Amino acid sequence: MFLASVARTCATPSVFGEARASSSAVVEYVDDSIFNLCNSREFTWSSLLHTLKNCGFRFDVVSFEEWLLRLRRSETRGEELVNPAVKLIHHYEMMHGMKSSLMQSGPKRFITEKAERSSVTLRNGRLRIIDDGILRCYAQDWLARWTA
């Protein structure tokens, strides 16, 4: 809420697309300070899992339902410290319950043209998380810290 208020304050006042300084005009704020930042270079869940396995992570690939069941068992054993995902069981269960409605509307697409104009990295498509080894670097660093 606070950020939206700051953004509104910093926005350019305009009426029908033109800047105006009239107190009698209806003022619409065009906010050029907010960008949709998302990676438009998609990758598959299986390629993500394959990369993590290649980095040394050991895990079974199971259905979402089986994973939730295992997570509940982990919670029962009090494994929140070694399995932090346990803390989000309720969130995952809600997501799963909404799965059918989420799938019906299809994947969300964000308009990123404005962000791409302002970012060389976004504009040149240099965010190929798997192909460029970005995930591998993060995963190897995280695994080294986790097992230390």
GROMACS .gro file of N, CA and C in nm:
model
  444
    1MET      N    1   0.083  -0.119   0.000
    1MET     CA    2   0.000   0.000   0.000
    1MET      C    3   0.088   0.126   0.000
    2PHE      N    4   0.190   0.126   0.086
    2PHE     CA    5   0.279   0.241   0.094
    2PHE      C    6   0.349   0.265  -0.039
    3LEU      N    7   0.400   0.156  -0.102
    3LEU     CA    8   0.470   0.171  -0.229
    3LEU      C    9   0.377   0.223  -0.338
    4ALA      N   10   0.253   0.177  -0.336
    4ALA     CA   11   0.156   0.226  -0.435
    4ALA      C   12   0.132   0.375  -0.415
    5SER      N   13   0.126   0.418  -0.289
    5SER     CA   14   0.108   0.559  -0.259
    5SER      C   15   0.227   0.642  -0.308
    6VAL      N   16   0.348   0.592  -0.283
    6VAL     CA   17   0.468   0.661  -0.330
    6VAL      C   18   0.469   0.668  -0.482
    7ALA      N   19   0.435   0.556  -0.546
    7ALA     CA   20   0.434   0.551  -0.692
    7ALA      C   21   0.333   0.651  -0.748
    8ARG      N   22   0.215   0.659  -0.684
    8ARG     CA   23   0.113   0.753  -0.729
    8ARG      C   24   0.162   0.897  -0.714
    9THR      N   25   0.230   0.924  -0.605
    9THR     CA   26   0.281   1.058  -0.580
    9THR      C   27   0.388   1.097  -0.682
   10CYS      N   28   0.470   0.999  -0.721
   10CYS     CA   29   0.580   1.026  -0.814
   10CYS      C   30   0.537   1.017  -0.960
   11ALA      N   31   0.414   0.977  -0.984
   11ALA     CA   32   0.368   0.958  -1.121
   11ALA      C   33   0.347   1.092  -1.190
   12THR      N   34   0.340   1.086  -1.321
   12THR     CA   35   0.319   1.205  -1.402
   12THR      C   36   0.170   1.232  -1.415
   13PRO      N   37   0.120   1.349  -1.373
   13PRO     CA   38  -0.022   1.377  -1.392
   13PRO      C   39  -0.054   1.396  -1.539
   14SER      N   40  -0.163   1.336  -1.583
   14SER     CA   41  -0.203   1.354  -1.723
   14SER      C   42  -0.353   1.344  -1.736
   15VAL      N   43  -0.404   1.405  -1.838
   15VAL     CA   44  -0.545   1.395  -1.871
   15VAL      C   45  -0.553   1.344  -2.013
   16PHE      N   46  -0.613   1.230  -2.032
   16PHE     CA   47  -0.624   1.169  -2.163
   16PHE      C   48  -0.488   1.161  -2.234
   17GLY      N   49  -0.385   1.125  -2.156
   17GLY     CA   50  -0.253   1.104  -2.215
   17GLY      C   51  -0.166   1.227  -2.225
   18GLU      N   52  -0.219   1.347  -2.194
   18GLU     CA   53  -0.138   1.469  -2.203
   18GLU      C   54  -0.117   1.526  -2.064
   19ALA      N   55   0.004   1.572  -2.038
   19ALA     CA   56   0.035   1.631  -1.908
   19ALA      C   57  -0.045   1.760  -1.891
   20ARG      N   58  -0.104   1.780  -1.775
   20ARG     CA   59  -0.183   1.900  -1.746
   20ARG      C   60  -0.146   1.952  -1.608
   21ALA      N   61  -0.158   2.079  -1.591
   21ALA     CA   62  -0.135   2.140  -1.460
   21ALA      C   63  -0.257   2.220  -1.419
   22SER      N   64  -0.374   2.173  -1.452
   22SER     CA   65  -0.496   2.245  -1.422
   22SER      C   66  -0.564   2.182  -1.301
   23SER      N   67  -0.603   2.264  -1.204
   23SER     CA   68  -0.668   2.211  -1.086
   23SER      C   69  -0.812   2.173  -1.113
   24SER      N   70  -0.871   2.222  -1.222
   24SER     CA   71  -1.011   2.190  -1.251
   24SER      C   72  -1.025   2.064  -1.336
   25ALA      N   73  -0.916   2.017  -1.393
   25ALA     CA   74  -0.923   1.898  -1.478
   25ALA      C   75  -0.922   1.772  -1.393
   26VAL      N   76  -0.984   1.668  -1.445
   26VAL     CA   77  -0.975   1.537  -1.382
   26VAL      C   78  -0.836   1.485  -1.411
   27VAL      N   79  -0.763   1.455  -1.307
   27VAL     CA   80  -0.623   1.415  -1.325
   27VAL      C   81  -0.611   1.264  -1.313
   28GLU      N   82  -0.547   1.206  -1.412
   28GLU     CA   83  -0.517   1.062  -1.410
   28GLU      C   84  -0.366   1.050  -1.399
   29TYR      N   85  -0.320   0.965  -1.310
   29TYR     CA   86  -0.176   0.949  -1.293
   29TYR      C   87  -0.126   0.834  -1.379
   30VAL      N   88  -0.031   0.863  -1.463
   30VAL     CA   89   0.035   0.761  -1.545
   30VAL      C   90   0.165   0.729  -1.474
   31ASP      N   91   0.177   0.609  -1.429
   31ASP     CA   92   0.292   0.571  -1.349
   31ASP      C   93   0.396   0.500  -1.433
   32ASP      N   94   0.505   0.568  -1.462
   32ASP     CA   95   0.614   0.509  -1.538
   32ASP      C   96   0.723   0.452  -1.449
   33SER      N   97   0.699   0.448  -1.318
   33SER     CA   98   0.803   0.400  -1.228
   33SER      C   99   0.785   0.253  -1.190
   34ILE      N  100   0.679   0.190  -1.238
   34ILE     CA  101   0.655   0.050  -1.204
   34ILE      C  102   0.670  -0.036  -1.328
   35PHE      N  103   0.745  -0.144  -1.315
   35PHE     CA  104   0.771  -0.236  -1.425
   35PHE      C  105   0.724  -0.376  -1.388
   36ASN      N  106   0.682  -0.453  -1.488
   36ASN     CA  107   0.660  -0.596  -1.470
   36ASN      C  108   0.793  -0.663  -1.496
   37LEU      N  109   0.853  -0.718  -1.394
   37LEU     CA  110   0.979  -0.789  -1.410
   37LEU      C  111   0.952  -0.938  -1.396
   38CYS      N  112   0.961  -1.006  -1.504
   38CYS     CA  113   0.948  -1.151  -1.503
   38CYS      C  114   1.033  -1.204  -1.617
   39ASN      N  115   1.070  -1.328  -1.603
   39ASN     CA  116   1.155  -1.388  -1.705
   39ASN      C  117   1.065  -1.445  -1.813
   40SER      N  118   1.070  -1.388  -1.930
   40SER     CA  119   0.985  -1.435  -2.040
   40SER      C  120   1.045  -1.557  -2.109
   41ARG      N  121   1.164  -1.599  -2.067
   41ARG     CA  122   1.227  -1.719  -2.125
   41ARG      C  123   1.188  -1.838  -2.039
   42GLU      N  124   1.089  -1.912  -2.084
   42GLU     CA  125   1.032  -2.021  -2.006
   42GLU      C  126   1.118  -2.146  -2.014
   43PHE      N  127   1.105  -2.232  -1.915
   43PHE     CA  128   1.170  -2.362  -1.915
   43PHE      C  129   1.075  -2.460  -1.849
   44THR      N  130   1.098  -2.588  -1.872
   44THR     CA  131   1.007  -2.690  -1.820
   44THR      C  132   1.047  -2.731  -1.679
   45TRP      N  133   0.949  -2.785  -1.608
   45TRP     CA  134   0.973  -2.836  -1.474
   45TRP      C  135   1.074  -2.951  -1.480
   46SER      N  136   1.062  -3.037  -1.580
   46SER     CA  137   1.154  -3.151  -1.590
   46SER      C  138   1.298  -3.105  -1.616
   47SER      N  139   1.317  -2.997  -1.694
   47SER     CA  140   1.453  -2.948  -1.717
   47SER      C  141   1.510  -2.886  -1.589
   48LEU      N  142   1.426  -2.824  -1.508
   48LEU     CA  143   1.470  -2.770  -1.380
   48LEU      C  144   1.516  -2.884  -1.289
   49LEU      N  145   1.435  -2.990  -1.280
   49LEU     CA  146   1.470  -3.104  -1.195
   49LEU      C  147   1.598  -3.171  -1.244
   50HIS      N  148   1.611  -3.187  -1.374
   50HIS     CA  149   1.731  -3.248  -1.433
   50HIS      C  150   1.856  -3.167  -1.396
   51THR      N  151   1.847  -3.036  -1.405
   51THR     CA  152   1.960  -2.949  -1.371
   51THR      C  153   1.996  -2.963  -1.224
   52LEU      N  154   1.896  -2.964  -1.136
   52LEU     CA  155   1.923  -2.978  -0.993
   52LEU      C  156   1.990  -3.112  -0.962
   53LYS      N  157   1.943  -3.219  -1.027
   53LYS     CA  158   2.006  -3.350  -1.006
   53LYS      C  159   2.151  -3.348  -1.054
   54ASN      N  160   2.177  -3.284  -1.168
   54ASN     CA  161   2.313  -3.275  -1.220
   54ASN      C  162   2.405  -3.193  -1.129
   55CYS      N  163   2.347  -3.108  -1.046
   55CYS     CA  164   2.426  -3.027  -0.953
   55CYS      C  165   2.454  -3.100  -0.822
   56GLY      N  166   2.400  -3.219  -0.807
   56GLY     CA  167   2.429  -3.298  -0.687
   56GLY      C  168   2.314  -3.313  -0.590
   57PHE      N  169   2.201  -3.253  -0.618
   57PHE     CA  170   2.085  -3.271  -0.530
   57PHE      C  171   2.032  -3.412  -0.549
   58ARG      N  172   1.993  -3.474  -0.437
   58ARG     CA  173   1.936  -3.609  -0.445
   58ARG      C  174   1.790  -3.601  -0.402
   59PHE      N  175   1.701  -3.645  -0.489
   59PHE     CA  176   1.558  -3.643  -0.459
   59PHE      C  177   1.486  -3.737  -0.554
   60ASP      N  178   1.368  -3.780  -0.511
   60ASP     CA  179   1.280  -3.860  -0.596
   60ASP      C  180   1.187  -3.766  -0.670
   61VAL      N  181   1.157  -3.796  -0.793
   61VAL     CA  182   1.058  -3.720  -0.868
   61VAL      C  183   0.925  -3.792  -0.846
   62VAL      N  184   0.831  -3.722  -0.783
   62VAL     CA  185   0.701  -3.780  -0.749
   62VAL      C  186   0.590  -3.684  -0.791
   63SER      N  187   0.468  -3.733  -0.788
   63SER     CA  188   0.353  -3.647  -0.820
   63SER      C  189   0.337  -3.542  -0.709
   64PHE      N  190   0.262  -3.437  -0.740
   64PHE     CA  191   0.237  -3.332  -0.641
   64PHE      C  192   0.168  -3.390  -0.518
   65GLU      N  193   0.072  -3.480  -0.541
   65GLU     CA  194  -0.002  -3.540  -0.431
   65GLU      C  195   0.091  -3.618  -0.339
   66GLU      N  196   0.181  -3.698  -0.398
   66GLU     CA  197   0.276  -3.776  -0.319
   66GLU      C  198   0.371  -3.683  -0.244
   67TRP      N  199   0.413  -3.575  -0.308
   67TRP     CA  200   0.502  -3.480  -0.243
   67TRP      C  201   0.434  -3.417  -0.122
   68LEU      N  202   0.306  -3.380  -0.135
   68LEU     CA  203   0.232  -3.324  -0.021
   68LEU      C  204   0.222  -3.425   0.093
   69LEU      N  205   0.197  -3.550   0.058
   69LEU     CA  206   0.188  -3.656   0.160
   69LEU      C  207   0.322  -3.668   0.235
   70ARG      N  208   0.431  -3.668   0.162
   70ARG     CA  209   0.564  -3.677   0.224
   70ARG      C  210   0.593  -3.553   0.309
   71LEU      N  211   0.546  -3.439   0.264
   71LEU     CA  212   0.565  -3.315   0.339
   71LEU      C  213   0.489  -3.321   0.472
   72ARG      N  214   0.366  -3.374   0.468
   72ARG     CA  215   0.287  -3.389   0.591
   72ARG      C  216   0.357  -3.483   0.689
   73ARG      N  217   0.413  -3.592   0.637
   73ARG     CA  218   0.487  -3.686   0.723
   73ARG      C  219   0.608  -3.618   0.785
   74SER      N  220   0.676  -3.537   0.707
   74SER     CA  221   0.792  -3.463   0.757
   74SER      C  222   0.750  -3.368   0.869
   75GLU      N  223   0.634  -3.306   0.852
   75GLU     CA  224   0.582  -3.216   0.955
   75GLU      C  225   0.553  -3.293   1.083
   76THR      N  226   0.492  -3.411   1.070
   76THR     CA  227   0.460  -3.495   1.185
   76THR      C  228   0.587  -3.532   1.263
   77ARG      N  229   0.696  -3.551   1.192
   77ARG     CA  230   0.824  -3.586   1.256
   77ARG      C  231   0.896  -3.463   1.311
   78GLY      N  232   0.838  -3.344   1.293
   78GLY     CA  233   0.898  -3.221   1.345
   78GLY      C  234   1.024  -3.178   1.270
   79GLU      N  235   1.024  -3.193   1.138
   79GLU     CA  236   1.143  -3.168   1.057
   79GLU      C  237   1.145  -3.029   0.991
   80GLU      N  238   1.084  -2.932   1.055
   80GLU     CA  239   1.077  -2.798   0.996
   80GLU      C  240   1.215  -2.738   0.969
   81LEU      N  241   1.312  -2.769   1.054
   81LEU     CA  242   1.446  -2.711   1.035
   81LEU      C  243   1.519  -2.771   0.917
   82VAL      N  244   1.502  -2.900   0.893
   82VAL     CA  245   1.572  -2.963   0.780
   82VAL      C  246   1.487  -2.964   0.654
   83ASN      N  247   1.359  -2.936   0.667
   83ASN     CA  248   1.269  -2.934   0.553
   83ASN      C  249   1.178  -2.811   0.564
   84PRO      N  250   1.230  -2.693   0.530
   84PRO     CA  251   1.154  -2.569   0.549
   84PRO      C  252   1.022  -2.563   0.472
   85ALA      N  253   1.007  -2.644   0.368
   85ALA     CA  254   0.882  -2.643   0.291
   85ALA      C  255   0.764  -2.684   0.377
   86VAL      N  256   0.791  -2.753   0.488
   86VAL     CA  257   0.685  -2.794   0.581
   86VAL      C  258   0.605  -2.673   0.628
   87LYS      N  259   0.672  -2.561   0.645
   87LYS     CA  260   0.605  -2.440   0.694
   87LYS      C  261   0.502  -2.386   0.595
   88LEU      N  262   0.508  -2.432   0.471
   88LEU     CA  263   0.418  -2.380   0.367
   88LEU      C  264   0.314  -2.483   0.322
   89ILE      N  265   0.294  -2.588   0.401
   89ILE     CA  266   0.199  -2.693   0.362
   89ILE      C  267   0.062  -2.634   0.330
   90HIS      N  268   0.013  -2.548   0.417
   90HIS     CA  269  -0.121  -2.490   0.395
   90HIS      C  270  -0.127  -2.417   0.260
   91HIS      N  271  -0.023  -2.342   0.229
   91HIS     CA  272  -0.017  -2.270   0.101
   91HIS      C  273  -0.020  -2.369  -0.016
   92TYR      N  274   0.060  -2.474  -0.008
   92TYR     CA  275   0.064  -2.573  -0.117
   92TYR      C  276  -0.071  -2.643  -0.132
   93GLU      N  277  -0.136  -2.674  -0.020
   93GLU     CA  278  -0.267  -2.740  -0.027
   93GLU      C  279  -0.370  -2.648  -0.090
   94MET      N  280  -0.365  -2.520  -0.058
   94MET     CA  281  -0.458  -2.425  -0.120
   94MET      C  282  -0.431  -2.414  -0.270
   95MET      N  283  -0.304  -2.409  -0.308
   95MET     CA  284  -0.269  -2.404  -0.451
   95MET      C  285  -0.323  -2.527  -0.523
   96HIS      N  286  -0.307  -2.642  -0.461
   96HIS     CA  287  -0.351  -2.766  -0.523
   96HIS      C  288  -0.503  -2.768  -0.536
   97GLY      N  289  -0.573  -2.715  -0.435
   97GLY     CA  290  -0.718  -2.709  -0.440
   97GLY      C  291  -0.767  -2.617  -0.551
   98MET      N  292  -0.690  -2.515  -0.583
   98MET     CA  293  -0.728  -2.421  -0.688
   98MET      C  294  -0.672  -2.463  -0.823
   99LYS      N  295  -0.606  -2.578  -0.826
   99LYS     CA  296  -0.535  -2.622  -0.947
   99LYS      C  297  -0.623  -2.620  -1.071
  100SER      N  298  -0.744  -2.673  -1.059
  100SER     CA  299  -0.829  -2.681  -1.178
  100SER      C  300  -0.864  -2.542  -1.231
  101SER      N  301  -0.898  -2.448  -1.143
  101SER     CA  302  -0.932  -2.314  -1.192
  101SER      C  303  -0.808  -2.242  -1.246
  102LEU      N  304  -0.690  -2.268  -1.186
  102LEU     CA  305  -0.567  -2.207  -1.237
  102LEU      C  306  -0.535  -2.259  -1.376
  103MET      N  307  -0.554  -2.388  -1.396
  103MET     CA  308  -0.521  -2.448  -1.524
  103MET      C  309  -0.618  -2.405  -1.634
  104GLN      N  310  -0.744  -2.381  -1.597
  104GLN     CA  311  -0.843  -2.341  -1.697
  104GLN      C  312  -0.809  -2.206  -1.757
  105SER      N  313  -0.757  -2.116  -1.676
  105SER     CA  314  -0.728  -1.982  -1.729
  105SER      C  315  -0.593  -1.978  -1.801
  106GLY      N  316  -0.515  -2.083  -1.791
  106GLY     CA  317  -0.387  -2.089  -1.860
  106GLY      C  318  -0.279  -2.012  -1.786
  107PRO      N  319  -0.157  -2.022  -1.835
  107PRO     CA  320  -0.048  -1.952  -1.767
  107PRO      C  321  -0.063  -1.801  -1.777
  108LYS      N  322  -0.022  -1.733  -1.673
  108LYS     CA  323  -0.029  -1.587  -1.672
  108LYS      C  324   0.082  -1.530  -1.760
  109ARG      N  325   0.050  -1.429  -1.835
  109ARG     CA  326   0.148  -1.360  -1.919
  109ARG      C  327   0.156  -1.216  -1.872
  110PHE      N  328   0.275  -1.167  -1.859
  110PHE     CA  329   0.296  -1.029  -1.816
  110PHE      C  330   0.353  -0.949  -1.932
  111ILE      N  331   0.305  -0.828  -1.946
  111ILE     CA  332   0.356  -0.739  -2.050
  111ILE      C  333   0.484  -0.677  -1.996
  112THR      N  334   0.596  -0.703  -2.064
  112THR     CA  335   0.726  -0.660  -2.013
  112THR      C  336   0.799  -0.564  -2.106
  113GLU      N  337   0.730  -0.513  -2.207
  113GLU     CA  338   0.797  -0.427  -2.305
  113GLU      C  339   0.864  -0.306  -2.240
  114LYS      N  340   0.796  -0.243  -2.144
  114LYS     CA  341   0.853  -0.125  -2.079
  114LYS      C  342   0.980  -0.162  -2.003
  115ALA      N  343   0.976  -0.273  -1.932
  115ALA     CA  344   1.095  -0.318  -1.859
  115ALA      C  345   1.207  -0.353  -1.956
  116GLU      N  346   1.173  -0.414  -2.069
  116GLU     CA  347   1.274  -0.452  -2.168
  116GLU      C  348   1.339  -0.328  -2.230
  117ARG      N  349   1.262  -0.221  -2.248
  117ARG     CA  350   1.321  -0.098  -2.302
  117ARG      C  351   1.426  -0.041  -2.206
  118SER      N  352   1.406  -0.061  -2.076
  118SER     CA  353   1.496  -0.004  -1.977
  118SER      C  354   1.606  -0.100  -1.931
  119SER      N  355   1.603  -0.225  -1.976
  119SER     CA  356   1.701  -0.323  -1.929
  119SER      C  357   1.766  -0.397  -2.046
  120VAL      N  358   1.895  -0.380  -2.061
  120VAL     CA  359   1.968  -0.451  -2.166
  120VAL      C  360   1.956  -0.601  -2.146
  121THR      N  361   1.965  -0.646  -2.022
  121THR     CA  362   1.958  -0.790  -1.993
  121THR      C  363   1.824  -0.847  -2.037
  122LEU      N  364   1.714  -0.781  -2.001
  122LEU     CA  365   1.582  -0.828  -2.043
  122LEU      C  366   1.566  -0.817  -2.194
  123ARG      N  367   1.608  -0.707  -2.250
  123ARG     CA  368   1.592  -0.681  -2.393
  123ARG      C  369   1.667  -0.783  -2.478
  124ASN      N  370   1.786  -0.819  -2.438
  124ASN     CA  371   1.867  -0.912  -2.516
  124ASN      C  372   1.841  -1.058  -2.483
  125GLY      N  373   1.744  -1.084  -2.399
  125GLY     CA  374   1.708  -1.222  -2.368
  125GLY      C  375   1.817  -1.299  -2.297
  126ARG      N  376   1.887  -1.233  -2.206
  126ARG     CA  377   1.999  -1.297  -2.140
  126ARG      C  378   1.959  -1.357  -2.007
  127LEU      N  379   1.837  -1.402  -1.996
  127LEU     CA  380   1.790  -1.463  -1.872
  127LEU      C  381   1.748  -1.607  -1.895
  128ARG      N  382   1.828  -1.680  -1.968
  128ARG     CA  383   1.796  -1.821  -1.990
  128ARG      C  384   1.852  -1.897  -1.870
  129ILE      N  385   1.768  -1.912  -1.771
  129ILE     CA  386   1.806  -1.963  -1.639
  129ILE      C  387   1.881  -2.096  -1.648
  130ILE      N  388   1.833  -2.187  -1.729
  130ILE     CA  389   1.896  -2.318  -1.738
  130ILE      C  390   2.005  -2.320  -1.843
  131ASP      N  391   1.975  -2.273  -1.963
  131ASP     CA  392   2.071  -2.278  -2.073
  131ASP      C  393   2.200  -2.202  -2.045
  132ASP      N  394   2.191  -2.090  -1.976
  132ASP     CA  395   2.309  -2.008  -1.949
  132ASP      C  396   2.380  -2.047  -1.819
  133GLY      N  397   2.329  -2.149  -1.749
  133GLY     CA  398   2.396  -2.197  -1.629
  133GLY      C  399   2.367  -2.118  -1.503
  134ILE      N  400   2.270  -2.027  -1.508
  134ILE     CA  401   2.238  -1.945  -1.391
  134ILE      C  402   2.187  -2.033  -1.277
  135LEU      N  403   2.093  -2.123  -1.306
  135LEU     CA  404   2.040  -2.213  -1.204
  135LEU      C  405   2.152  -2.301  -1.147
  136ARG      N  406   2.238  -2.351  -1.233
  136ARG     CA  407   2.348  -2.437  -1.189
  136ARG      C  408   2.436  -2.363  -1.087
  137CYS      N  409   2.470  -2.239  -1.116
  137CYS     CA  410   2.554  -2.160  -1.024
  137CYS      C  411   2.487  -2.141  -0.889
  138TYR      N  412   2.360  -2.101  -0.890
  138TYR     CA  413   2.287  -2.083  -0.765
  138TYR      C  414   2.275  -2.214  -0.689
  139ALA      N  415   2.239  -2.321  -0.761
  139ALA     CA  416   2.218  -2.450  -0.697
  139ALA      C  417   2.347  -2.503  -0.635
  140GLN      N  418   2.457  -2.492  -0.705
  140GLN     CA  419   2.584  -2.541  -0.651
  140GLN      C  420   2.626  -2.461  -0.528
  141ASP      N  421   2.606  -2.330  -0.532
  141ASP     CA  422   2.639  -2.246  -0.417
  141ASP      C  423   2.550  -2.281  -0.298
  142TRP      N  424   2.421  -2.295  -0.324
  142TRP     CA  425   2.326  -2.326  -0.217
  142TRP      C  426   2.356  -2.463  -0.158
  143LEU      N  427   2.383  -2.561  -0.242
  143LEU     CA  428   2.412  -2.696  -0.195
  143LEU      C  429   2.539  -2.697  -0.110
  144ALA      N  430   2.641  -2.622  -0.153
  144ALA     CA  431   2.765  -2.615  -0.076
  144ALA      C  432   2.741  -2.555   0.063
  145ARG      N  433   2.657  -2.452   0.070
  145ARG     CA  434   2.626  -2.389   0.200
  145ARG      C  435   2.541  -2.482   0.286
  146TRP      N  436   2.449  -2.553   0.223
  146TRP     CA  437   2.355  -2.638   0.295
  146TRP      C  438   2.427  -2.759   0.354
  147THR      N  439   2.524  -2.813   0.283
  147THR     CA  440   2.591  -2.934   0.330
  147THR      C  441   2.716  -2.904   0.413
  148ALA      N  442   2.750  -2.775   0.428
  148ALA     CA  443   2.871  -2.738   0.504
  148ALA      C  444   2.851  -2.754   0.653
   0.00000   0.00000   0.00000
